[in-house]
XYZ file of C-alpha atoms in Angstrom:
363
model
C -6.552 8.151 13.992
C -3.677 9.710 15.753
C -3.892 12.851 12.534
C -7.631 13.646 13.901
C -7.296 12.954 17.354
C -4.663 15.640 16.812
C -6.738 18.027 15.247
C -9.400 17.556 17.892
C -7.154 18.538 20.710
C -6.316 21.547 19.083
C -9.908 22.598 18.263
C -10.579 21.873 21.775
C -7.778 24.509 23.275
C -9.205 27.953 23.305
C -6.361 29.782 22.385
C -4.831 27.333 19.815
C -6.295 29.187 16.973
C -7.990 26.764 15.329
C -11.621 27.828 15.665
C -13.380 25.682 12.774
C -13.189 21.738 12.640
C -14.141 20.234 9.189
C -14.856 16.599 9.640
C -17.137 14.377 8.392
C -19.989 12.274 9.731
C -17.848 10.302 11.864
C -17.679 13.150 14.221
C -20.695 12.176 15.818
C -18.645 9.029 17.204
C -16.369 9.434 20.413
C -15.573 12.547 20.092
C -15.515 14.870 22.953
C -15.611 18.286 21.522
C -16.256 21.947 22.406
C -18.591 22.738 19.450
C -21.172 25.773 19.739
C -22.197 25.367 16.186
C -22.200 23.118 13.541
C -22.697 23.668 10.003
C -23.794 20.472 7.555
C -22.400 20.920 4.126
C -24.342 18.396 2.813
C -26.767 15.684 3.781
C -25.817 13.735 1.532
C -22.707 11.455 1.630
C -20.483 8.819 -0.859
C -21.120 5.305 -0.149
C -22.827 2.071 -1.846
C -26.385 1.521 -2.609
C -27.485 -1.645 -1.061
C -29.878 -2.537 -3.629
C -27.417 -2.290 -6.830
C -23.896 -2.297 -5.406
C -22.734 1.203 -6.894
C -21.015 3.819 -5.007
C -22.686 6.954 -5.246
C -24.511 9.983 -2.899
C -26.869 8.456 -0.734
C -28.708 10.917 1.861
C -26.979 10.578 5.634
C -29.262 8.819 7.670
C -31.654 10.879 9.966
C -30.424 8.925 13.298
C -26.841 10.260 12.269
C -27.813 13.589 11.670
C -29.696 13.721 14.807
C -26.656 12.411 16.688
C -24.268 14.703 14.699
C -26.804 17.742 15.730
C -26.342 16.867 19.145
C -23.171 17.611 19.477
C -23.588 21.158 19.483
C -23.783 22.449 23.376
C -23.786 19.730 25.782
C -24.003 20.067 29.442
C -20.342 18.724 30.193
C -18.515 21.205 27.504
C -17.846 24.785 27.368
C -20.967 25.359 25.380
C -24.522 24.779 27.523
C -26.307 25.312 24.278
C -25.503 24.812 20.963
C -26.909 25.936 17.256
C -27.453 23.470 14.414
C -27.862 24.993 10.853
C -26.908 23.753 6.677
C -24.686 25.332 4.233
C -27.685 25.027 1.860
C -31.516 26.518 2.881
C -32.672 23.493 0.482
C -31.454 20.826 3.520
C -32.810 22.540 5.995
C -36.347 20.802 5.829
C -34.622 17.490 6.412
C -32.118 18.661 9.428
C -35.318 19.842 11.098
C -36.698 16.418 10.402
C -34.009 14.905 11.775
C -33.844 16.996 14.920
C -37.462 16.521 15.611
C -37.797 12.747 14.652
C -38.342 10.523 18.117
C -35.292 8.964 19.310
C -35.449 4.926 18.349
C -34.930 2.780 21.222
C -32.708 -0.175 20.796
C -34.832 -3.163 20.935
C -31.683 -5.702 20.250
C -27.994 -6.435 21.106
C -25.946 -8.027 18.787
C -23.914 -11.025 19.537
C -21.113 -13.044 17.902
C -19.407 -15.925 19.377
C -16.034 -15.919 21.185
C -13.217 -17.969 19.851
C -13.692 -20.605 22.284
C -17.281 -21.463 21.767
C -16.076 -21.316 18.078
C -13.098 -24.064 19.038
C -15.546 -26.060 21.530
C -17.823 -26.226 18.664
C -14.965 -27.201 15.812
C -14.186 -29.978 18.059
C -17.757 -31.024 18.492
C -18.329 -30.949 14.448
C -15.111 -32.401 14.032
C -16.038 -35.558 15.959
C -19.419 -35.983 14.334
C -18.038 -36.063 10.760
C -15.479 -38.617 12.203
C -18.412 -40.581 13.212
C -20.485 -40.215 9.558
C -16.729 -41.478 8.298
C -16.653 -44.484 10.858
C -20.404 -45.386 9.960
C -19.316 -45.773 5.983
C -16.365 -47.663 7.147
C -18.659 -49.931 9.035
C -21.609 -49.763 7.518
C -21.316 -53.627 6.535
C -20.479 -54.599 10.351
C -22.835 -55.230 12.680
C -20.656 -53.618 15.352
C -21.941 -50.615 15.795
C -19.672 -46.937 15.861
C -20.406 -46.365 19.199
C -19.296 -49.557 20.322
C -16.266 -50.111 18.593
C -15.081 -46.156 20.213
C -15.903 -47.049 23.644
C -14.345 -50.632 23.481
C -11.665 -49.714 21.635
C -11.348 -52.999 20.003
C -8.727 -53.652 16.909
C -11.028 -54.979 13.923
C -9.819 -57.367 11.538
C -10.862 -55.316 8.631
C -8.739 -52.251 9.288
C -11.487 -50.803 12.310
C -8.712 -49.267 14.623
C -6.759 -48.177 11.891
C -9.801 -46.222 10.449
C -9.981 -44.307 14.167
C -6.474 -43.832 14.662
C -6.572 -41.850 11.038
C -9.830 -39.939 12.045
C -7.921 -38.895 15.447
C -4.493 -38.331 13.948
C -3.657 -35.059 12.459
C -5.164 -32.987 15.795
C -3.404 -30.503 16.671
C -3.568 -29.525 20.554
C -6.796 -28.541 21.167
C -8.164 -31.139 19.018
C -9.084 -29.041 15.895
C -7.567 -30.741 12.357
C -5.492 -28.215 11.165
C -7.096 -28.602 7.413
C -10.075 -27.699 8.997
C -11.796 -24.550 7.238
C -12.485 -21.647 10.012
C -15.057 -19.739 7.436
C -16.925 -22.930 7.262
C -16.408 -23.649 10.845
C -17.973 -20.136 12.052
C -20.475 -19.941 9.339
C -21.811 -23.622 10.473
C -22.058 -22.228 14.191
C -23.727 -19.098 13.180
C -26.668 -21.711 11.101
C -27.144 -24.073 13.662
C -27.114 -20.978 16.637
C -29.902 -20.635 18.968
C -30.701 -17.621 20.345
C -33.772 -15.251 21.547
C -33.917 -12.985 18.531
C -36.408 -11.178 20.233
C -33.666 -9.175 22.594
C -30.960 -10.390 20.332
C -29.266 -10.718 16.658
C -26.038 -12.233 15.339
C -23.454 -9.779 14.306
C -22.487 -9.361 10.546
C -19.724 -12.017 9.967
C -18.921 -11.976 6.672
C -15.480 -9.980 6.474
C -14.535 -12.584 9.326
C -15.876 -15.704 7.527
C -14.224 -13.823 3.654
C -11.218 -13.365 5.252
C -10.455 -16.941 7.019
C -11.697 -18.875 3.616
C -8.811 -16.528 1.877
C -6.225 -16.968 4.518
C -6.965 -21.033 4.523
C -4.307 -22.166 2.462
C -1.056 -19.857 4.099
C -2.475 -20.618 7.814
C -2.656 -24.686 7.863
C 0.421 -24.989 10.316
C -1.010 -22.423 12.862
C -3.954 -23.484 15.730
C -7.467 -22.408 15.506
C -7.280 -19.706 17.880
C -4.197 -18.054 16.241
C -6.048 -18.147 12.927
C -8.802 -16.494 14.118
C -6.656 -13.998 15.626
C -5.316 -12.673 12.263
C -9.198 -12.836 10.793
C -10.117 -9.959 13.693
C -7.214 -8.258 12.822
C -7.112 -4.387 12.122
C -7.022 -5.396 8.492
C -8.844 -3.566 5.116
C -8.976 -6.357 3.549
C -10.866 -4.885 0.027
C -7.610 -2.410 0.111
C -5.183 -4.866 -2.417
C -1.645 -3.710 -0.554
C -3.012 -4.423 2.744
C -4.427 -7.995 2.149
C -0.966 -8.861 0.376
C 0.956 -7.626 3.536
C -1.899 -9.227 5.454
C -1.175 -12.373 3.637
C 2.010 -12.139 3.918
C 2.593 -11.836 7.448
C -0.039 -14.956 7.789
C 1.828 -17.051 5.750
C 5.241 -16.123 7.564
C 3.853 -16.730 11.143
C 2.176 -20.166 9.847
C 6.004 -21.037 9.165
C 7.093 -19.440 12.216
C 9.786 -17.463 10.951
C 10.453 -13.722 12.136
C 8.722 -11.446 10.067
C 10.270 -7.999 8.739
C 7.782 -4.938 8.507
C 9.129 -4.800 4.635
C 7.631 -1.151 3.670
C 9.009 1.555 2.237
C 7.132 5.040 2.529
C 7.889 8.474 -0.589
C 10.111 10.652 1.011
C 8.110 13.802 0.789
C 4.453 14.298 1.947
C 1.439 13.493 -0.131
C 0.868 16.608 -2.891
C -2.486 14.799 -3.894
C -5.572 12.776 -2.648
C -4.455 9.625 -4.754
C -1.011 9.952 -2.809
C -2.919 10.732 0.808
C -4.652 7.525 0.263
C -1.705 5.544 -0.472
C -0.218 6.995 2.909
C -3.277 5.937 4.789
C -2.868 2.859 3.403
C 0.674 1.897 4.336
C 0.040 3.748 7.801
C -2.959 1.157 8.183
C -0.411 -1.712 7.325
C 1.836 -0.200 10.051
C -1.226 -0.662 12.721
C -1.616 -4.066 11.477
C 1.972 -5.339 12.211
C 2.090 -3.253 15.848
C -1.224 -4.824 16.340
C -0.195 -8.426 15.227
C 3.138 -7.849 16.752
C 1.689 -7.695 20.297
C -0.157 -10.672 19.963
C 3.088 -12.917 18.485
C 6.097 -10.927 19.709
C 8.160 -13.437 18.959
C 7.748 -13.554 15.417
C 6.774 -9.799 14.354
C 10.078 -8.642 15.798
C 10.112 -4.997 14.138
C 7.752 -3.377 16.675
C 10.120 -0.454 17.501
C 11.154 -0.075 13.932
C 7.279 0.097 13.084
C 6.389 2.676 15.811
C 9.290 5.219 14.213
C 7.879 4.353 10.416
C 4.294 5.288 12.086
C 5.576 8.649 13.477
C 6.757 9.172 10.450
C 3.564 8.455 8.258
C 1.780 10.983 10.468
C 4.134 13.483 10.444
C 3.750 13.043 6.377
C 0.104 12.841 6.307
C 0.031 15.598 8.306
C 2.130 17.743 6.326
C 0.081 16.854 2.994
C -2.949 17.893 4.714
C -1.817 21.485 5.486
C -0.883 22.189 2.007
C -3.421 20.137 0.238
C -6.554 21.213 -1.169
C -9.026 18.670 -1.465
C -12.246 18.767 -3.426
C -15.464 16.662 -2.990
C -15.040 15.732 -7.131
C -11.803 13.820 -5.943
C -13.638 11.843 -2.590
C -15.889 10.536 -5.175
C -13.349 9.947 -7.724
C -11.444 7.942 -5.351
C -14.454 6.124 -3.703
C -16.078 4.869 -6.725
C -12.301 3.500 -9.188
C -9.867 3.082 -5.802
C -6.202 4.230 -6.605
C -3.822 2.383 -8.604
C -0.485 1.320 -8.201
C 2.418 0.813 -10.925
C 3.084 -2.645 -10.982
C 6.741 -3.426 -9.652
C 6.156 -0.086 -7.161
C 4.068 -1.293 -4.742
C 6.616 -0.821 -1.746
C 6.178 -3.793 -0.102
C 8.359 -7.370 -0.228
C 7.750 -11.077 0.554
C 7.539 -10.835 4.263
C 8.166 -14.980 3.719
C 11.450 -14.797 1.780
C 13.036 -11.381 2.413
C 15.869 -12.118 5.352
C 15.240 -9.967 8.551
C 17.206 -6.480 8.067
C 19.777 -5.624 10.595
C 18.119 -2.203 12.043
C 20.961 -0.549 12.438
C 20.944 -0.021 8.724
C 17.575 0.339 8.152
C 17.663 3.463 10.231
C 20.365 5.036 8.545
């Protein structure tokens, strides 16, 4: 983020020198540019087909294009009006039928619940399968449940031990800690009313994959802190950053101080494999900073991780300038991912590995 928010300040500065921006479709996202022209090299782009799962070139959507065309000449840049063209005359027909489609209105607003409707509603579930476990205990009674939890009356067969085992194990907001956040948020989201008519319910699944695989390494830390580290900054299909994710869950479950444990090459990136393995660690790097100022006291390396993130974009950086990447390698990359030699994958059992003094790690 900080590499291209770089590059678009210098773009921006008229006499900078840099007079041509390549980007891709993500420029037509927050961005506040000076752009009198813009030239589509494609209209195509990599990504996965929703119908059978493989990565290949699927054509940009015409509500992108439209909103990627408009960035040429705005009224609040240095450009009134702007031009809009492709590197190929064969895309031209579907720019223009981008440009001239009708703008959709947005007929919905997605919601998704806030953590504490999803603990209200964790304690809520809780206590109703507490009360399907009290009604087995006492089916053969003819006290009922309900009675026996407002009286509060020992029972002769083993009644107040029965609720004192449902209640115990709480921990202070009355949430179990073995209970299962994926299961807990993907419950709310079924049993959810709302006008779906002005509204719809946000995509939850990385939130819901992510809790059910941090389960087992979070059972010591509340409800809200676990769902805390499931909205983290995290790519979780990236393998080095869910192990480092996982890592630093499991560490702040124990509460012990956790060390960033990364190591970066000592020379830029020559190759896209390499760039990718940069933007990888730096992404690890946003995680802990990220992480770090929501537990300070046990992701202790913040300063340490600012310098290593100067650092990674200083590298990246570097590798871009001298790098010549081709579209064969994007795809390459998209569709088999980038290994890593087993035994070199620069990072260490944030759990296990002591906390480094960092005087030395400097040096």
């Amino acid at each position: 983020a900080e590499t291209r928010s770089n590059q678009a300040r210098l773009f921006n500065m008229e006499d900078s020198g840099y007079d041509v921006l390549v980007a891709s479709d993500a420029i037509g996202m927050g961005l506040n540019l000076n752009i009198r022209r813009i030239v589509f090299h494609t209209t195509e782009k990599v990504g996965q087909d929703g119908r059978s799962n493989k990565v290949s070139k699927l054509p940009v959507e015409k509500t992108m294009m439209k909103q990627i065309a408009g960035r040429a000449g705005r009224r609040s840049s240095a450009f009134k009006f702007g031009e809009v063209t492709c590197l190929n005359a064969s895309d031209m027909q579907y720019l223009r039928e981008a440009v001239e489609a009708p703008v959709e209105q947005v007929k919905q607003a997605g919601l998704f619940p806030a953590v504490e409707q999803i603990e209200a509603f964790a304690k809520v579930w809780h206590r109703a399968q507490a009360s399907e476990v009290l009604g087995r205990l006492y089916q053969s009674h003819r006290t009922t449940v309900a009675e026996l939890l407002d009286e509060g009356q020992p029972n002769d067969e083993g009644g107040a031990w029965a609720v004192d085992e449902v209640n115990s194990g709480e921990d202070s907001h009355g949430v179990p800690p073995e209970a299962d956040l994926g299961q807990v948020i993907e419950r709310f989201i079924a049993v959810a009313l709302h006008n779906d008519r002005v509204y719809f319910v946000c995509r939850h699944s990385n939130i819901v994959s992510l809790a059910k695989k941090l389960h087992e390494v979070t059972d010591k830390l509340g409800l809200v802190d676990r769902f805390t580290f499931c909205i983290a900054p995290v790519k979780a299909s990236d393998p080095l950053n869910f192990r480092m994710m996982r890592m630093f869950a499991a560490a702040c479950s124990q509460g012990n101080p956790i060390a960033l444990s990364l190591r970066f090459n000592k020379s830029p990136p020559r190759n896209v494999l390499e760039l990718a393995d940069f933007c990888s660690r730096h992404q690890i790097i946003d995680l802990y900073l990220w992480l770090a100022n929501r537990f300070p006291l046990n992701f202790v390396e913040k300063d340490l991780a600012l310098k290593q993130k100067e650092q990674a974009i200083r590298f990246i950086q570097d590798g871009l300038e001298n790098m010549t990447i081709r579209e064969e390698d994007i795809l390459k990359l998209s569709v088999f991912g980038f290994r890593r030699r087993e035994g070199n994958s620069g990072e260490s059992d944030a759990r296990k590995k002591p906390l480094r003094n960092q005087q030395q790690q400097e040096k």
